[in-house]
Coordinates of N, CA and C in Angstrom, one line a residue:
X1 N -29.3 -104.4 255.0 CA -28.2 -103.8 255.6 C -28.4 -102.3 255.7
X2 N -29.0 -101.6 254.8 CA -29.1 -100.2 254.8 C -30.3 -99.7 254.0
X3 N -30.9 -98.6 254.4 CA -32.0 -98.1 253.7 C -31.5 -97.1 252.6
X4 N -30.9 -96.0 252.9 CA -30.4 -95.1 252.0 C -28.9 -95.0 252.1
X5 N -28.2 -95.6 251.2 CA -26.7 -95.7 251.3 C -26.0 -94.4 250.8
X6 N -25.2 -93.8 251.6 CA -24.4 -92.6 251.2 C -22.9 -92.8 251.4
X7 N -22.5 -94.0 251.9 CA -21.1 -94.3 252.2 C -20.7 -95.5 251.4
X8 N -20.0 -96.5 252.1 CA -19.5 -97.7 251.5 C -20.1 -98.9 252.3
X9 N -20.7 -99.8 251.5 CA -21.1 -101.1 252.1 C -20.2 -102.1 251.4
X10 N -19.4 -102.9 252.1 CA -18.4 -103.7 251.5 C -18.3 -105.1 252.2
X11 N -18.1 -106.1 251.4 CA -17.9 -107.5 252.0 C -19.0 -108.0 252.8
X12 N -20.2 -107.8 252.3 CA -21.4 -108.2 253.0 C -22.2 -109.3 252.2
X13 N -22.5 -110.4 252.9 CA -23.2 -111.5 252.3 C -24.5 -111.7 253.0
X14 N -25.6 -111.8 252.2 CA -26.9 -112.1 252.8 C -27.5 -113.4 252.2
X15 N -28.0 -114.3 253.1 CA -28.6 -115.5 252.7 C -30.1 -115.5 253.2
X16 N -30.5 -114.4 253.7 CA -31.9 -114.2 254.3 C -33.0 -114.3 253.2
X17 N -34.0 -115.0 253.5 CA -35.2 -115.0 252.7 C -36.1 -113.9 253.1
X18 N -36.7 -113.1 252.2 CA -37.5 -112.0 252.5 C -38.9 -112.3 251.9
X19 N -40.0 -112.2 252.7 CA -41.3 -112.3 252.2 C -42.1 -111.1 252.7
X20 N -42.8 -110.5 251.8 CA -43.6 -109.3 252.2 C -45.0 -109.4 251.4
X21 N -46.0 -109.3 252.1 CA -47.4 -109.2 251.5 C -48.0 -107.8 251.8
X22 N -48.0 -107.0 250.8 CA -48.4 -105.6 251.0 C -49.9 -105.5 251.1
X23 N -50.6 -106.7 250.9 CA -52.1 -106.6 251.0 C -52.6 -107.0 252.5
X24 N -51.6 -107.2 253.4 CA -51.9 -107.4 254.8 C -51.6 -106.2 255.6
X25 N -52.5 -105.7 256.4 CA -52.2 -104.5 257.2 C -51.1 -104.8 258.2
X26 N -50.2 -103.9 258.3 CA -49.1 -103.9 259.3 C -49.2 -102.7 260.2
X27 N -49.4 -102.8 261.4 CA -49.6 -101.7 262.4 C -50.7 -100.8 261.9
X28 N -51.8 -101.4 261.3 CA -52.9 -100.7 260.9 C -52.8 -100.0 259.5
X29 N -51.7 -100.2 258.8 CA -51.4 -99.6 257.5 C -51.3 -100.7 256.4
X30 N -52.1 -100.4 255.3 CA -52.0 -101.3 254.2 C -50.9 -100.8 253.3
X31 N -49.7 -101.5 253.3 CA -48.5 -101.1 252.6 C -48.6 -101.7 251.2
X32 N -49.2 -101.0 250.3 CA -49.5 -101.6 249.0 C -48.3 -101.3 248.0
X33 N -47.5 -100.3 248.3 CA -46.3 -100.0 247.4 C -45.1 -100.4 248.1
X34 N -44.4 -101.4 247.5 CA -43.4 -102.2 248.2 C -42.1 -102.0 247.4
X35 N -41.0 -101.6 248.1 CA -39.6 -101.6 247.5 C -38.7 -102.5 248.3
X36 N -38.1 -103.5 247.7 CA -37.3 -104.5 248.4 C -36.0 -104.7 247.7
X37 N -34.9 -104.4 248.5 CA -33.5 -104.7 248.0 C -32.8 -105.7 248.9
X38 N -32.1 -106.6 248.3 CA -31.5 -107.7 249.1 C -30.4 -107.2 250.0
X39 N -29.7 -106.1 249.6 CA -28.6 -105.5 250.4 C -29.0 -104.1 250.9
X40 N -29.4 -103.3 249.9 CA -29.8 -101.9 250.3 C -31.1 -101.5 249.6
X41 N -31.7 -100.5 250.1 CA -32.9 -100.0 249.4 C -32.4 -99.1 248.3
X42 N -31.5 -98.1 248.5 CA -31.2 -97.2 247.5 C -29.8 -96.5 247.7
X43 N -29.1 -96.2 246.7 CA -28.0 -95.2 246.7 C -28.6 -93.9 246.1
X44 N -28.9 -93.0 247.0 CA -29.6 -91.8 246.6 C -29.0 -90.4 247.0
X45 N -28.1 -90.4 247.9 CA -27.7 -89.1 248.5 C -26.3 -88.7 248.2
X46 N -25.5 -89.6 247.6 CA -24.1 -89.2 247.4 C -23.5 -89.9 246.2
X47 N -22.7 -89.2 245.5 CA -22.0 -89.8 244.3 C -20.9 -90.7 244.8
X48 N -20.5 -90.7 246.1 CA -19.5 -91.5 246.7 C -20.1 -92.9 247.2
X49 N -21.4 -93.0 247.1 CA -22.0 -94.2 247.6 C -21.5 -95.4 246.9
X50 N -21.1 -96.5 247.6 CA -20.4 -97.6 247.0 C -21.0 -98.9 247.6
X51 N -21.4 -99.8 246.8 CA -21.7 -101.2 247.2 C -20.7 -102.1 246.5
X52 N -19.8 -102.7 247.3 CA -18.7 -103.4 246.7 C -18.5 -104.8 247.4
X53 N -18.3 -105.8 246.5 CA -18.0 -107.1 247.0 C -19.1 -107.6 247.9
X54 N -20.3 -107.5 247.5 CA -21.4 -108.0 248.3 C -22.2 -109.0 247.5
X55 N -22.9 -110.0 248.2 CA -23.6 -111.0 247.5 C -24.9 -111.3 248.2
X56 N -25.9 -111.8 247.5 CA -27.1 -112.2 248.1 C -27.5 -113.6 247.5
X57 N -27.7 -114.6 248.4 CA -28.1 -115.9 248.0 C -29.5 -116.2 248.5
X58 N -30.2 -115.2 249.0 CA -31.5 -115.4 249.5 C -32.6 -115.3 248.5
X59 N -33.8 -115.6 248.9 CA -35.0 -115.5 248.0 C -35.9 -114.4 248.5
X60 N -36.5 -113.7 247.5 CA -37.3 -112.6 247.8 C -38.7 -112.8 247.2
X61 N -39.7 -112.8 248.1 CA -41.1 -113.0 247.6 C -42.0 -111.8 248.0
X62 N -42.6 -111.2 247.0 CA -43.4 -110.0 247.3 C -44.7 -110.0 246.6
X63 N -45.8 -109.6 247.3 CA -47.1 -109.5 246.8 C -47.6 -108.1 247.1
X64 N -47.9 -107.3 246.1 CA -48.4 -105.9 246.4 C -49.0 -105.3 245.1
X65 N -49.5 -104.1 245.3 CA -50.0 -103.3 244.2 C -48.9 -102.8 243.3
X66 N -47.9 -102.1 243.9 CA -46.8 -101.6 243.1 C -45.5 -102.1 243.7
X67 N -44.6 -102.7 242.9 CA -43.5 -103.4 243.4 C -42.2 -103.0 242.6
X68 N -41.1 -102.7 243.4 CA -39.8 -102.6 242.8 C -38.9 -103.5 243.7
X69 N -38.2 -104.4 243.0 CA -37.4 -105.4 243.7 C -36.1 -105.6 243.0
X70 N -35.0 -105.6 243.7 CA -33.7 -106.0 243.2 C -32.9 -106.9 244.1
X71 N -32.2 -107.8 243.6 CA -31.5 -108.8 244.4 C -30.4 -108.1 245.3
X72 N -29.8 -107.0 244.8 CA -28.9 -106.2 245.6 C -29.5 -104.9 246.0
X73 N -30.1 -104.1 245.1 CA -30.6 -102.8 245.4 C -31.9 -102.5 244.6
X74 N -32.7 -101.6 245.2 CA -33.9 -101.2 244.5 C -33.5 -100.1 243.5
X75 N -33.1 -98.9 244.0 CA -32.8 -97.8 243.2 C -31.3 -97.4 243.3
X76 N -30.6 -97.6 242.2 CA -29.2 -97.2 242.1 C -29.1 -95.9 241.4
X77 N -29.2 -94.8 242.1 CA -29.3 -93.5 241.5 C -28.0 -92.7 241.5
X78 N -27.1 -93.0 242.5 CA -25.8 -92.3 242.6 C -24.8 -93.4 243.0
X79 N -23.5 -93.0 242.7 CA -22.4 -93.9 243.2 C -22.2 -95.1 242.3
X80 N -21.8 -96.2 242.8 CA -21.4 -97.4 242.0 C -21.7 -98.7 242.7
X81 N -22.0 -99.7 242.0 CA -22.1 -101.1 242.4 C -21.0 -101.8 241.7
X82 N -20.1 -102.5 242.5 CA -19.0 -103.2 241.9 C -18.7 -104.5 242.6
X83 N -18.5 -105.6 241.8 CA -18.1 -106.9 242.4 C -19.2 -107.5 243.2
X84 N -20.4 -107.5 242.7 CA -21.5 -108.0 243.5 C -22.3 -109.1 242.7
X85 N -23.0 -110.0 243.4 CA -23.8 -111.0 242.7 C -25.1 -111.2 243.4
X86 N -26.1 -111.8 242.6 CA -27.3 -112.3 243.2 C -27.6 -113.7 242.7
X87 N -27.7 -114.6 243.6 CA -27.9 -116.0 243.2 C -29.1 -116.7 243.9
X88 N -30.1 -115.8 244.2 CA -31.3 -116.3 244.8 C -32.4 -116.3 243.8
X89 N -33.7 -116.0 244.2 CA -34.8 -116.0 243.4 C -35.7 -114.8 243.7
X90 N -36.4 -114.3 242.7 CA -37.4 -113.2 242.9 C -38.7 -113.7 242.5
X91 N -39.7 -113.7 243.4 CA -41.0 -114.2 243.1 C -42.0 -113.1 243.4
X92 N -42.7 -112.5 242.4 CA -43.5 -111.3 242.5 C -44.9 -111.6 242.0
X93 N -45.9 -111.1 242.8 CA -47.3 -111.2 242.4 C -47.9 -109.8 242.4
X94 N -48.4 -109.3 241.2 CA -49.0 -108.0 241.1 C -50.5 -108.2 241.5
X95 N -50.9 -107.5 242.6 CA -52.1 -107.9 243.2 C -53.3 -107.1 242.8
X96 N -53.1 -105.8 242.3 CA -54.2 -104.9 242.0 C -53.9 -104.1 240.7
X97 N -54.9 -103.5 240.1 CA -54.7 -102.6 239.0 C -54.2 -101.3 239.6
X98 N -53.4 -100.6 238.7 CA -52.8 -99.3 239.1 C -52.0 -98.7 238.0
X99 N -51.6 -97.5 238.2 CA -50.9 -96.7 237.1 C -49.4 -96.7 237.3
X100 N -48.8 -97.0 238.4 CA -47.4 -96.9 238.7 C -46.6 -98.0 238.0
X101 N -45.4 -97.7 237.6 CA -44.5 -98.7 237.0 C -43.9 -99.7 238.0
X102 N -43.9 -100.9 237.7 CA -43.3 -102.0 238.5 C -41.9 -102.3 237.9
X103 N -40.9 -102.5 238.7 CA -39.6 -102.8 238.2 C -39.0 -104.0 239.0
X104 N -38.6 -105.0 238.2 CA -38.0 -106.2 238.9 C -36.7 -106.5 238.2
X105 N -35.5 -106.5 238.9 CA -34.2 -106.8 238.3 C -33.4 -107.7 239.2
X106 N -32.7 -108.6 238.5 CA -31.8 -109.5 239.3 C -30.9 -108.8 240.2
X107 N -30.2 -107.8 239.8 CA -29.3 -107.0 240.6 C -29.9 -105.8 241.2
X108 N -30.6 -105.0 240.3 CA -31.2 -103.8 240.7 C -32.5 -103.6 239.9
X109 N -33.5 -103.0 240.6 CA -34.8 -102.7 240.0 C -34.6 -101.5 239.0
X110 N -33.9 -100.5 239.4 CA -33.7 -99.3 238.6 C -32.3 -98.9 238.7
X111 N -31.6 -98.6 237.6 CA -30.2 -98.1 237.7 C -30.0 -96.8 236.8
X112 N -29.4 -95.8 237.4 CA -29.0 -94.6 236.7 C -27.5 -94.4 236.7
X113 N -26.8 -95.3 237.3 CA -25.3 -95.1 237.5 C -24.6 -96.4 237.1
X114 N -23.3 -96.5 237.5 CA -22.4 -97.5 237.0 C -22.5 -98.8 237.8
X115 N -22.6 -99.9 237.1 CA -22.5 -101.2 237.7 C -21.4 -101.9 237.0
X116 N -20.4 -102.5 237.7 CA -19.3 -103.2 237.0 C -19.0 -104.5 237.7
X117 N -18.4 -105.4 237.0 CA -17.8 -106.6 237.5 C -18.8 -107.4 238.4
X118 N -20.0 -107.5 237.9 CA -21.1 -108.2 238.8 C -21.8 -109.2 237.9
X119 N -22.6 -110.0 238.6 CA -23.4 -111.0 237.8 C -24.6 -111.5 238.6
X120 N -25.5 -112.1 237.8 CA -26.7 -112.7 238.4 C -26.8 -114.1 237.9
X121 N -27.3 -115.0 238.7 CA -27.5 -116.4 238.4 C -28.8 -116.8 239.2
X122 N -29.9 -116.4 238.7 CA -31.1 -116.4 239.5 C -32.4 -116.8 238.7
X123 N -33.4 -117.0 239.4 CA -34.7 -117.3 238.9 C -35.7 -116.1 239.2
X124 N -36.4 -115.7 238.2 CA -37.4 -114.6 238.4 C -38.7 -115.1 237.9
X125 N -39.7 -115.0 238.8 CA -41.1 -115.3 238.4 C -42.0 -114.1 238.7
X126 N -42.8 -113.7 237.7 CA -43.7 -112.6 237.9 C -45.1 -113.0 237.5
X127 N -46.1 -112.9 238.4 CA -47.5 -113.2 238.1 C -48.2 -111.9 237.9
X128 N -48.6 -111.6 236.7 CA -49.2 -110.4 236.3 C -50.7 -110.3 236.8
X129 N -51.3 -111.5 237.1 CA -52.6 -111.5 237.6 C -53.6 -111.0 236.5
X130 N -53.2 -111.1 235.3 CA -54.0 -110.6 234.1 C -54.5 -109.1 234.3
X131 N -53.6 -108.3 234.9 CA -53.9 -106.9 235.1 C -53.3 -106.0 234.1
X132 N -53.8 -104.8 233.9 CA -53.2 -103.9 233.0 C -52.2 -103.0 233.8
X133 N -51.0 -103.6 234.0 CA -49.9 -102.9 234.7 C -48.7 -102.8 233.9
X134 N -47.9 -101.8 234.0 CA -46.6 -101.6 233.3 C -45.6 -102.3 234.2
X135 N -44.9 -103.3 233.7 CA -43.9 -104.0 234.5 C -42.7 -104.2 233.6
X136 N -41.5 -103.8 234.1 CA -40.2 -104.1 233.5 C -39.4 -105.1 234.2
X137 N -39.0 -106.2 233.5 CA -38.3 -107.3 234.2 C -37.0 -107.5 233.4
X138 N -35.9 -107.5 234.2 CA -34.6 -107.8 233.6 C -33.8 -108.8 234.4
X139 N -33.1 -109.7 233.8 CA -32.3 -110.6 234.5 C -31.2 -109.9 235.3
X140 N -30.8 -108.7 234.9 CA -29.8 -107.9 235.6 C -30.4 -106.6 236.2
X141 N -31.0 -105.8 235.4 CA -31.7 -104.6 235.8 C -33.0 -104.5 235.2
X142 N -34.0 -104.1 236.0 CA -35.4 -103.9 235.5 C -35.5 -102.8 234.5
X143 N -34.9 -101.6 234.9 CA -35.0 -100.4 234.0 C -33.7 -99.6 234.2
X144 N -33.2 -99.2 233.0 CA -32.1 -98.2 233.0 C -32.7 -96.9 232.5
X145 N -32.4 -95.8 233.3 CA -33.2 -94.6 233.0 C -32.4 -93.3 233.0
X146 N -31.0 -93.4 232.8 CA -30.3 -92.2 232.7 C -29.2 -92.3 231.6
X147 N -29.2 -91.4 230.7 CA -28.3 -91.5 229.5 C -26.8 -91.3 229.9
X148 N -26.6 -90.5 230.9 CA -25.2 -90.0 231.2 C -24.5 -90.9 232.2
X149 N -25.2 -91.7 232.9 CA -24.5 -92.5 234.0 C -24.8 -93.9 234.0
X150 N -25.8 -94.4 233.3 CA -26.3 -95.8 233.4 C -25.3 -96.7 232.6
X151 N -24.2 -97.1 233.2 CA -23.2 -97.9 232.6 C -23.2 -99.3 233.2
X152 N -23.3 -100.3 232.4 CA -23.1 -101.7 232.9 C -21.9 -102.3 232.2
X153 N -20.8 -102.5 233.0 CA -19.6 -102.8 232.4 C -19.0 -104.2 233.0
X154 N -18.6 -105.1 232.0 CA -18.0 -106.3 232.4 C -18.9 -107.1 233.4
X155 N -20.1 -107.3 233.1 CA -21.1 -108.0 233.9 C -21.7 -109.1 233.1
X156 N -22.4 -110.0 233.7 CA -23.1 -111.1 232.9 C -24.3 -111.6 233.7
X157 N -25.2 -112.2 232.9 CA -26.3 -113.0 233.4 C -26.0 -114.4 233.0
X158 N -25.9 -115.2 234.1 CA -25.5 -116.6 233.8 C -26.6 -117.5 233.2
X159 N -27.8 -117.2 233.5 CA -28.9 -117.9 232.9 C -30.1 -116.9 232.9
X160 N -31.1 -117.3 232.1 CA -32.2 -116.4 231.9 C -33.5 -117.1 232.2
X161 N -33.6 -117.6 233.5 CA -34.8 -118.3 233.9 C -35.8 -117.2 234.4
X162 N -36.5 -116.6 233.4 CA -37.5 -115.6 233.7 C -38.9 -116.1 233.3
X163 N -39.8 -116.2 234.2 CA -41.1 -116.7 233.9 C -42.2 -115.7 234.2
X164 N -43.0 -115.4 233.2 CA -44.1 -114.4 233.3 C -45.4 -115.2 233.2
X165 N -46.2 -115.0 234.2 CA -47.5 -115.8 234.3 C -48.7 -114.8 234.2
X166 N -49.7 -115.3 233.6 CA -51.0 -114.6 233.6 C -50.9 -113.2 233.1
X167 N -50.2 -113.0 231.9 CA -50.1 -111.7 231.3 C -50.9 -111.7 230.0
X168 N -52.2 -111.9 230.1 CA -53.1 -111.9 229.0 C -53.1 -110.6 228.2
X169 N -52.8 -109.5 228.9 CA -52.9 -108.1 228.3 C -51.5 -107.7 227.7
X170 N -50.5 -108.6 227.9 CA -49.2 -108.4 227.3 C -48.6 -107.0 227.8
X171 N -48.6 -106.8 229.0 CA -48.1 -105.5 229.6 C -46.7 -105.6 230.2
X172 N -46.2 -106.8 230.2 CA -44.9 -107.0 230.9 C -43.8 -107.0 229.8
X173 N -42.8 -106.1 230.0 CA -41.6 -106.0 229.1 C -40.4 -106.7 229.7
X174 N -39.8 -107.7 229.0 CA -38.8 -108.5 229.6 C -37.5 -108.5 228.7
X175 N -36.4 -108.4 229.4 CA -35.1 -108.5 228.7 C -34.1 -109.4 229.5
X176 N -33.3 -110.1 228.8 CA -32.3 -111.0 229.6 C -31.4 -110.1 230.5
X177 N -30.9 -109.0 229.9 CA -30.1 -108.1 230.8 C -30.9 -107.0 231.4
X178 N -31.6 -106.3 230.5 CA -32.4 -105.1 231.0 C -33.8 -105.2 230.4
X179 N -34.8 -105.0 231.4 CA -36.2 -105.1 231.0 C -36.6 -104.0 230.1
X180 N -36.1 -102.8 230.4 CA -36.5 -101.6 229.6 C -35.4 -100.5 229.8
X181 N -35.0 -99.9 228.6 CA -34.1 -98.8 228.7 C -35.0 -97.6 228.3
X182 N -35.1 -96.6 229.2 CA -35.7 -95.3 228.9 C -34.6 -94.2 228.8
X183 N -33.3 -94.7 228.8 CA -32.2 -93.7 228.6 C -32.2 -93.3 227.1
X184 N -31.7 -92.1 226.9 CA -31.6 -91.5 225.6 C -30.2 -91.1 225.4
X185 N -29.8 -91.0 224.1 CA -28.4 -90.5 223.8 C -27.5 -91.7 223.6
X186 N -26.2 -91.3 223.6 CA -25.2 -92.3 223.3 C -24.1 -92.4 224.3
X187 N -24.3 -91.8 225.5 CA -23.2 -91.8 226.5 C -23.3 -93.0 227.4
X188 N -24.4 -93.7 227.4 CA -24.5 -94.9 228.2 C -23.8 -96.0 227.5
X189 N -23.0 -96.8 228.2 CA -22.3 -97.9 227.6 C -22.6 -99.2 228.3
X190 N -22.8 -100.3 227.6 CA -22.9 -101.6 228.2 C -21.9 -102.5 227.5
X191 N -21.1 -103.2 228.3 CA -20.2 -104.2 227.8 C -20.4 -105.4 228.7
X192 N -21.5 -106.2 228.3 CA -21.9 -107.3 229.2 C -22.3 -108.5 228.4
X193 N -22.6 -109.6 229.0 CA -22.7 -110.8 228.4 C -23.9 -111.6 228.9
X194 N -24.5 -112.4 228.0 CA -25.7 -113.1 228.4 C -25.8 -114.5 227.7
X195 N -26.6 -115.4 228.2 CA -26.7 -116.7 227.7 C -27.5 -116.7 226.4
X196 N -27.2 -117.6 225.5 CA -27.9 -117.7 224.2 C -29.2 -118.5 224.3
X197 N -29.4 -119.1 225.4 CA -30.5 -120.1 225.5 C -31.8 -119.3 225.8
X198 N -32.1 -118.3 225.1 CA -33.4 -117.6 225.3 C -33.7 -116.8 224.0
X199 N -35.0 -116.6 223.7 CA -35.4 -115.8 222.6 C -35.7 -114.4 223.0
X200 N -35.5 -114.1 224.3 CA -35.7 -112.7 224.8 C -34.7 -111.8 224.2
X201 N -35.1 -110.5 224.1 CA -34.1 -109.5 223.7 C -33.1 -109.3 224.9
X202 N -31.8 -109.0 224.7 CA -30.9 -108.7 225.8 C -31.3 -107.4 226.5
X203 N -31.5 -106.3 225.8 CA -31.9 -105.0 226.3 C -33.1 -104.5 225.5
X204 N -34.2 -104.3 226.1 CA -35.4 -103.8 225.4 C -35.3 -102.3 225.2
X205 N -35.5 -101.8 224.0 CA -35.4 -100.4 223.6 C -34.0 -99.8 223.9
X206 N -33.0 -100.6 223.6 CA -31.6 -100.1 223.8 C -31.3 -98.9 222.9
X207 N -30.8 -97.8 223.5 CA -30.3 -96.7 222.6 C -29.0 -97.0 222.1
X208 N -28.5 -96.2 221.1 CA -27.2 -96.4 220.6 C -26.1 -96.2 221.7
X209 N -25.1 -97.0 221.6 CA -24.1 -96.9 222.6 C -24.1 -98.1 223.6
X210 N -25.3 -98.8 223.6 CA -25.4 -100.0 224.4 C -24.9 -101.2 223.6
X211 N -24.1 -102.0 224.1 CA -23.6 -103.2 223.4 C -23.5 -104.4 224.4
X212 N -23.9 -105.5 223.9 CA -23.8 -106.7 224.7 C -23.5 -107.9 223.8
X213 N -23.1 -109.0 224.3 CA -22.6 -110.1 223.5 C -23.0 -111.4 224.1
X214 N -23.3 -112.4 223.3 CA -23.7 -113.7 223.7 C -22.4 -114.5 224.1
X215 N -22.5 -115.3 225.2 CA -21.4 -116.3 225.4 C -22.0 -117.7 225.2
X216 N -21.2 -118.6 224.7 CA -21.6 -119.9 224.4 C -21.1 -121.0 225.3
X217 N -20.2 -120.6 226.2 CA -19.7 -121.5 227.2 C -19.1 -120.7 228.4
X218 N -19.0 -121.3 229.6 CA -18.5 -120.5 230.7 C -17.0 -120.2 230.5
X219 N -16.3 -121.1 229.8 CA -14.9 -120.8 229.5 C -14.8 -119.6 228.6
X220 N -15.6 -119.6 227.6 CA -15.7 -118.5 226.6 C -16.1 -117.2 227.4
X221 N -17.0 -117.3 228.3 CA -17.4 -116.1 229.1 C -16.2 -115.6 229.9
X222 N -15.5 -116.5 230.6 CA -14.4 -116.0 231.4 C -13.3 -115.3 230.6
X223 N -13.1 -115.8 229.4 CA -12.1 -115.1 228.6 C -12.6 -113.7 228.2
X224 N -13.9 -113.6 228.0 CA -14.4 -112.3 227.6 C -14.4 -111.3 228.8
X225 N -14.7 -111.8 230.0 CA -14.7 -111.0 231.2 C -13.3 -110.5 231.5
X226 N -12.4 -111.4 231.5 CA -11.0 -111.1 232.0 C -10.2 -110.4 230.9
X227 N -10.8 -110.3 229.7 CA -10.2 -109.4 228.7 C -10.3 -108.0 229.0
X228 N -11.4 -107.7 229.8 CA -11.7 -106.3 230.2 C -11.1 -105.9 231.6
X229 N -11.2 -106.8 232.5 CA -10.8 -106.6 233.9 C -10.7 -107.9 234.6
X230 N -9.6 -108.2 235.2 CA -9.4 -109.5 235.9 C -10.1 -109.5 237.2
X231 N -11.4 -109.6 237.2 CA -12.3 -109.6 238.4 C -12.9 -110.9 238.6
X232 N -12.8 -111.9 237.7 CA -13.4 -113.2 237.8 C -12.4 -114.3 237.8
X233 N -12.8 -115.5 238.3 CA -12.0 -116.7 238.3 C -12.8 -117.9 237.8
X234 N -12.2 -118.9 237.4 CA -12.8 -120.1 237.0 C -13.5 -120.8 238.2
X235 N -14.5 -121.6 237.9 CA -15.2 -122.3 238.9 C -15.5 -123.7 238.4
X236 N -14.4 -124.5 238.1 CA -14.6 -125.8 237.5 C -15.2 -125.5 236.1
X237 N -16.2 -126.3 235.8 CA -16.9 -126.1 234.5 C -18.2 -125.2 234.7
X238 N -18.3 -124.6 235.9 CA -19.5 -123.9 236.2 C -19.4 -122.4 236.0
X239 N -20.4 -121.7 236.5 CA -20.5 -120.2 236.4 C -19.2 -119.6 237.0
X240 N -18.5 -118.7 236.3 CA -17.3 -118.1 236.9 C -17.7 -117.3 238.2
X241 N -16.7 -117.2 239.1 CA -16.9 -116.5 240.3 C -16.1 -115.2 240.3
X242 N -16.5 -114.3 241.2 CA -15.7 -113.2 241.5 C -14.5 -113.6 242.3
X243 N -13.4 -112.8 242.1 CA -12.1 -113.2 242.7 C -12.2 -113.3 244.3
X244 N -13.1 -112.5 244.9 CA -13.2 -112.5 246.3 C -14.1 -113.7 246.8
X245 N -14.8 -114.4 246.0 CA -15.7 -115.5 246.4 C -14.9 -116.7 246.8
X246 N -15.3 -117.4 247.8 CA -14.7 -118.6 248.3 C -14.7 -119.7 247.2

């Protein structure tokens, strides 16, 4: 929908499948560094940038040297994401050695600002190709990187189907909610929920001030979510929905 968002993107749904091979020349250019967002590339130019009540049911497949992929956004640097979901899949293949950081997140690859009342219910597969690459993978956000603004509030990861393949050098860092926190200090707050059916850490390298909690059933989860903000509704015995979802 948008490359660099500085206004409001609201009530947008995508079911498009995106496939990109950065190892194939396009218009004579080998595009080896790939950034893919399901709704936007980035919120980068305005604190008023807002992505609200948007969803992505599509599947994203990327093969490249350096990759940043998010089901909703790549870089959430300014503004806010509110009331959004990702229910597709991310399939990533790291094709070559290199020094840049790769970030893969169910909702956003990188977040430095507030995300609220949102969720992911997705599958993530990363093939490391047995390369020495730094890769952060999170069911919700790949990397949180700002101590003063990186807030995740009243959000959840419905399941943690994250598969890492061919990582013989153990370079991939994986978290159910956040793959890696490089934020420092105590001003960042997380009040979010994740499934217990995983041995992964919820937030890798979490600084003080980050908090998250296990849910044991969807009914339990809905009670926790609506105790903070009535943004979700029951969906039979399944994953709770946002109020605006059909």
